[in-house]
Amino acid sequence: MRFANLARGAFGIVLLLIGLILAGGGIWLATLGGSLYYLVVGVLILVSGAYFLLARVQGFYLYAGAFLLTIFWSFWEAGLDAWALTPRLTGPLILMLCALLLLPTLRVERAALLRNLGLAIVGVFTAATVAAAALSGGSVPQPMPQLAALPYDNPVNIGRGGDWTAYGGGPSAQRYSDTNQITPANVGTLKRAWIFNTGDIPDKYGAELTPLKIGDRVFGCTPMNKLFALDAATGRQLWLHDPKVPKQWVPYTAACRGVAYYTVPGAAPGSACAARIIAGTLDMRLIAVDAKTGKSCADFGTGGEADLRVGLGQKESADATPKPLIPGTAAITSPPVIVQGVVVTGHQVLDGQRRWAASGVIRGYDAVTGKLRFAWDMNRPDLTGEPKAGDYYSFGTPNSWTAAAGDEALGLVYVPMGNSAGDYYSSLRGAEEKKHSSALVALDVQTGRPRWTFQTVHNDVWDYDLSSQPSLVDFPTPAGRVPALILPTKQGDIYVLDRATGRPLRAVDERRVPGGGAEPGQRSPTQPFSTYHTLRTANLTEKDMWGLSPIDQMLCRIQFRRARYEGPYTPPQLGRSNIQWPGYNGGSDWGSVAIDPRRGVIIANYNLTSNSNHLVDRATADKQGLFPVGDPRAAHSASGAEGNGAMAGTPYGIEVNAGWQMPTGVLCTKPPYGGIRAIDLATGKTLWDRPLGTARRNGPFGIPSYLPFEIGTPNNGGSVVTASGLIFVAAATDDLIRAIDLRTGQTVWSDVLPGGGQATPMIYEQGGKEYLLIMAGGHHFMKTPASDALVAYALP
């Protein structure tokens, strides 16, 4: 009995502490206009704890009342959303069970009756919660479009012979394979066929590779740009080319998303570099190697490479003397696109460092000689070649870090642009920067001049750069099929554009958005919204706040009420946090979408995470250690960490809480945090929608929960769809590669990868056998395990 009394006393103290926190936080939340629940329940639990210490039965009555109030409030506020109910009810339920167990230690007659009443309450609650879990989930699958004969693309653009000839699968970048050996009926028997270990796991790892397959070879690159060729049937290494990239050139992430393949017209088959692999490097080189041997192409540039550091530099202010490029502030992480014999490449510029950072110039090089064919510097349109010695391309202009797409017949390259350096401050941008930032720019591949520009954000201060590769389709209109492209965005909007003119083929609305913020005169009163389709969900409310328990959910509510949030495009504001929904990780990110051109279906995996941004003045930024890379004070700078930025050369710095995380690592908004959706290409209507990613690798403080429940996790990487009606996708933080039935949206097979699957898989055929290939390199930003394994699967 002594132990029971000690337990009762300890329980009373726990209730007192919880009651104090909830009541105190509840007062704060109430003064901000938030829910009164936490104040009321906090007082009840506080008094309940006092009575438990006194061994009075009133303590049980009061806690039972608080628990009943919690149940009614939770279902009133969250409905049957099981994940929304979890933090509201799990902790209170555990305390209710403890109260029941301690009931005999209280001074009360008929304790058994009260205990049975409490158990009945718990039973009803449990049944209701199970019902909520059963009823909540993705949308009901709708009838799928019937199989047709390539209605949404020219057959020449569909991958043939089981090859994967470009980063996006083929010229159309649809991430579609016309193979059909692996089907929904037999995919359950899929087994690992081979594994290739690259031997390359840098500190800031994040391979993100989608290899190519041409003929009997697989071509790829490691995070540090070592190029390789493998036997497509066995995974045996045929050659390795190491360009020896210095580690100091690694930007935020060491990534190599892919390479490009080019056959020299008229070259004798089998001659040196008749077929070549062309790739960019982290240290800003464009290299070409023989696809047969891996040796440098002597006819390309100087010794097989072109130096892209020429003309790039930075300066600390508008009037300062320019300095050579600082290693790690610019890098090529995406494969180039080759159109009409011109290799077109952009590069990333490290976010948030300085306003007068390296230029985002887009350049085109001859695929045979490596000579510069054009440069597009939006602020200096007459500078179409290399600057003279001591001169530089325009500083801080929008860059293109992701994969572009091209149309060989039209001679156009479609370049997804980011925003200007000093991402969250716009007063120093020129007119051309404001015109072309966060826009898709169609460049004439022979001249480098823009033919058209379609902007997705006006004067972007949300880091909503275009990160998804556009996909080419033939789109149905009343006037017939139009050569078009599908453009996904981080905001979740998906646009359909005439790829010859940039004209939207589905209406784009200019809607009023919040104004004001730190630069009220800079904000556009409207922003574009797609009427075709959006991955974005309804605006956030206080009810959407989440956490492990009612306490951290309350703290997230307080943060939400204190921050500025008025819907999409709420601008940054000095001295006050602003909530950005979706955050800079999407919507759709660099994985883009997959398109089945036979059935006319878009497959889009997406993120539903937010950011909490806090703009600070220069003195505060310095005090918090927000110094740009290259600054002597930046040895331990927080700048560049998950979006934090010094933004040197502007009046402000920025603190970005990516995902809006609590100190526990749990996000402040409710799940799902990621999903996958099937969309009718012709109409833009959702066919089915479901969460993507289980909770098996997620948990507080980074501790895996190993729970198999489909919570919907953040994801990076795309999907691939096959002619047999299968979708293959990894991307989520659960380290699984899965096959999804295109018609139903149901997972029909999965396997645990050696590391995180933050890459887009690809499909190919070799020797009459179909293979699934995925780079399981993991990703430091996504906090998934590192690996160097390239994993191939096939039927037994």
PDB file of C-alpha atoms in Angstrom, residues 121-214:
ATOM      1  CA  ILE A 121     -15.476   5.747 -20.947  1.00  0.00           C
ATOM      2  CA  VAL A 122     -12.127   4.427 -22.149  1.00  0.00           C
ATOM      3  CA  GLY A 123     -13.851   1.686 -24.164  1.00  0.00           C
ATOM      4  CA  VAL A 124     -16.172   4.119 -25.920  1.00  0.00           C
ATOM      5  CA  PHE A 125     -13.236   6.416 -26.655  1.00  0.00           C
ATOM      6  CA  THR A 126     -11.150   3.547 -28.070  1.00  0.00           C
ATOM      7  CA  ALA A 127     -13.982   2.363 -30.317  1.00  0.00           C
ATOM      8  CA  ALA A 128     -14.541   5.889 -31.619  1.00  0.00           C
ATOM      9  CA  THR A 129     -10.840   6.323 -32.334  1.00  0.00           C
ATOM     10  CA  VAL A 130     -10.640   3.009 -34.203  1.00  0.00           C
ATOM     11  CA  ALA A 131     -13.648   4.082 -36.251  1.00  0.00           C
ATOM     12  CA  ALA A 132     -11.937   7.384 -37.027  1.00  0.00           C
ATOM     13  CA  ALA A 133      -8.822   5.560 -38.185  1.00  0.00           C
ATOM     14  CA  ALA A 134     -10.890   3.295 -40.413  1.00  0.00           C
ATOM     15  CA  LEU A 135     -12.864   6.146 -41.966  1.00  0.00           C
ATOM     16  CA  SER A 136     -10.011   8.590 -42.535  1.00  0.00           C
ATOM     17  CA  GLY A 137      -7.580   8.295 -45.441  1.00  0.00           C
ATOM     18  CA  GLY A 138      -7.149   9.160 -49.087  1.00  0.00           C
ATOM     19  CA  SER A 139      -9.836   9.774 -51.631  1.00  0.00           C
ATOM     20  CA  VAL A 140     -11.808   6.925 -53.207  1.00  0.00           C
ATOM     21  CA  PRO A 141     -10.265   5.872 -56.538  1.00  0.00           C
ATOM     22  CA  GLN A 142     -12.295   6.965 -59.554  1.00  0.00           C
ATOM     23  CA  PRO A 143     -12.598   4.999 -62.819  1.00  0.00           C
ATOM     24  CA  MET A 144      -9.323   5.277 -64.736  1.00  0.00           C
ATOM     25  CA  PRO A 145      -9.192   6.429 -68.351  1.00  0.00           C
ATOM     26  CA  GLN A 146      -9.150   3.552 -70.830  1.00  0.00           C
ATOM     27  CA  LEU A 147      -5.905   2.482 -72.473  1.00  0.00           C
ATOM     28  CA  ALA A 148      -5.429   4.363 -75.735  1.00  0.00           C
ATOM     29  CA  ALA A 149      -2.802   4.401 -78.473  1.00  0.00           C
ATOM     30  CA  LEU A 150      -0.412   7.124 -77.274  1.00  0.00           C
ATOM     31  CA  PRO A 151      -2.978   9.948 -77.350  1.00  0.00           C
ATOM     32  CA  TYR A 152      -0.898  12.373 -75.299  1.00  0.00           C
ATOM     33  CA  ASP A 153       2.482  12.281 -77.017  1.00  0.00           C
ATOM     34  CA  ASN A 154       4.246  11.713 -80.286  1.00  0.00           C
ATOM     35  CA  PRO A 155       5.345   8.046 -80.389  1.00  0.00           C
ATOM     36  CA  VAL A 156       8.917   9.080 -81.231  1.00  0.00           C
ATOM     37  CA  ASN A 157       9.231  10.573 -77.755  1.00  0.00           C
ATOM     38  CA  ILE A 158       8.316   7.344 -75.943  1.00  0.00           C
ATOM     39  CA  GLY A 159      11.305   5.321 -74.750  1.00  0.00           C
ATOM     40  CA  ARG A 160      11.858   2.358 -77.048  1.00  0.00           C
ATOM     41  CA  GLY A 161      13.719  -0.886 -76.680  1.00  0.00           C
ATOM     42  CA  GLY A 162      13.616  -0.660 -72.904  1.00  0.00           C
ATOM     43  CA  ASP A 163      16.169   2.179 -72.759  1.00  0.00           C
ATOM     44  CA  TRP A 164      16.164   5.230 -70.475  1.00  0.00           C
ATOM     45  CA  THR A 165      17.903   7.779 -72.671  1.00  0.00           C
ATOM     46  CA  ALA A 166      17.585  11.009 -70.686  1.00  0.00           C
ATOM     47  CA  TYR A 167      17.188  12.109 -67.079  1.00  0.00           C
ATOM     48  CA  GLY A 168      13.395  12.190 -67.405  1.00  0.00           C
ATOM     49  CA  GLY A 169      13.285   8.900 -69.329  1.00  0.00           C
ATOM     50  CA  GLY A 170      13.285  10.323 -72.839  1.00  0.00           C
ATOM     51  CA  PRO A 171      12.940  13.593 -74.760  1.00  0.00           C
ATOM     52  CA  SER A 172       9.522  14.292 -73.219  1.00  0.00           C
ATOM     53  CA  ALA A 173      10.739  13.917 -69.613  1.00  0.00           C
ATOM     54  CA  GLN A 174       7.611  11.971 -68.690  1.00  0.00           C
ATOM     55  CA  ARG A 175       9.308   9.374 -66.468  1.00  0.00           C
ATOM     56  CA  TYR A 176       7.355   6.723 -68.355  1.00  0.00           C
ATOM     57  CA  SER A 177       8.532   3.307 -69.540  1.00  0.00           C
ATOM     58  CA  ASP A 178       6.794   1.353 -72.285  1.00  0.00           C
ATOM     59  CA  THR A 179       7.754  -1.930 -70.631  1.00  0.00           C
ATOM     60  CA  ASN A 180       5.139  -4.345 -69.341  1.00  0.00           C
ATOM     61  CA  GLN A 181       6.897  -7.473 -68.070  1.00  0.00           C
ATOM     62  CA  ILE A 182       6.415  -6.511 -64.409  1.00  0.00           C
ATOM     63  CA  THR A 183       2.669  -6.234 -63.768  1.00  0.00           C
ATOM     64  CA  PRO A 184       0.365  -5.708 -60.799  1.00  0.00           C
ATOM     65  CA  ALA A 185      -0.214  -9.469 -60.851  1.00  0.00           C
ATOM     66  CA  ASN A 186       3.435 -10.554 -60.562  1.00  0.00           C
ATOM     67  CA  VAL A 187       5.191  -7.590 -58.922  1.00  0.00           C
ATOM     68  CA  GLY A 188       4.897  -9.301 -55.545  1.00  0.00           C
ATOM     69  CA  THR A 189       7.692 -11.671 -56.601  1.00  0.00           C
ATOM     70  CA  LEU A 190      10.148  -8.868 -57.457  1.00  0.00           C
ATOM     71  CA  LYS A 191      13.639  -9.569 -56.057  1.00  0.00           C
ATOM     72  CA  ARG A 192      16.979  -7.781 -55.949  1.00  0.00           C
ATOM     73  CA  ALA A 193      18.946  -8.596 -59.080  1.00  0.00           C
ATOM     74  CA  TRP A 194      22.194  -6.747 -58.284  1.00  0.00           C
ATOM     75  CA  ILE A 195      23.667  -3.938 -56.175  1.00  0.00           C
ATOM     76  CA  PHE A 196      26.446  -1.565 -57.208  1.00  0.00           C
ATOM     77  CA  ASN A 197      28.258   0.264 -54.414  1.00  0.00           C
ATOM     78  CA  THR A 198      29.721   3.560 -55.587  1.00  0.00           C
ATOM     79  CA  GLY A 199      32.106   3.930 -52.639  1.00  0.00           C
ATOM     80  CA  ASP A 200      31.180   7.610 -52.403  1.00  0.00           C
ATOM     81  CA  ILE A 201      29.392   8.874 -49.271  1.00  0.00           C
ATOM     82  CA  PRO A 202      30.393  12.498 -48.591  1.00  0.00           C
ATOM     83  CA  ASP A 203      29.553  14.272 -45.334  1.00  0.00           C
ATOM     84  CA  LYS A 204      26.720  16.326 -46.824  1.00  0.00           C
ATOM     85  CA  TYR A 205      25.334  13.333 -48.680  1.00  0.00           C
ATOM     86  CA  GLY A 206      22.341  13.300 -50.997  1.00  0.00           C
ATOM     87  CA  ALA A 207      23.013  11.370 -54.223  1.00  0.00           C
ATOM     88  CA  GLU A 208      19.614  12.038 -55.926  1.00  0.00           C
ATOM     89  CA  LEU A 209      20.777  10.060 -59.004  1.00  0.00           C
ATOM     90  CA  THR A 210      18.578   8.792 -61.814  1.00  0.00           C
ATOM     91  CA  PRO A 211      20.905   6.830 -64.143  1.00  0.00           C
ATOM     92  CA  LEU A 212      20.618   6.391 -67.906  1.00  0.00           C
ATOM     93  CA  LYS A 213      20.434   3.107 -69.784  1.00  0.00           C
ATOM     94  CA  ILE A 214      21.489   3.002 -73.431  1.00  0.00           C
TER      95      ILE A 214
END
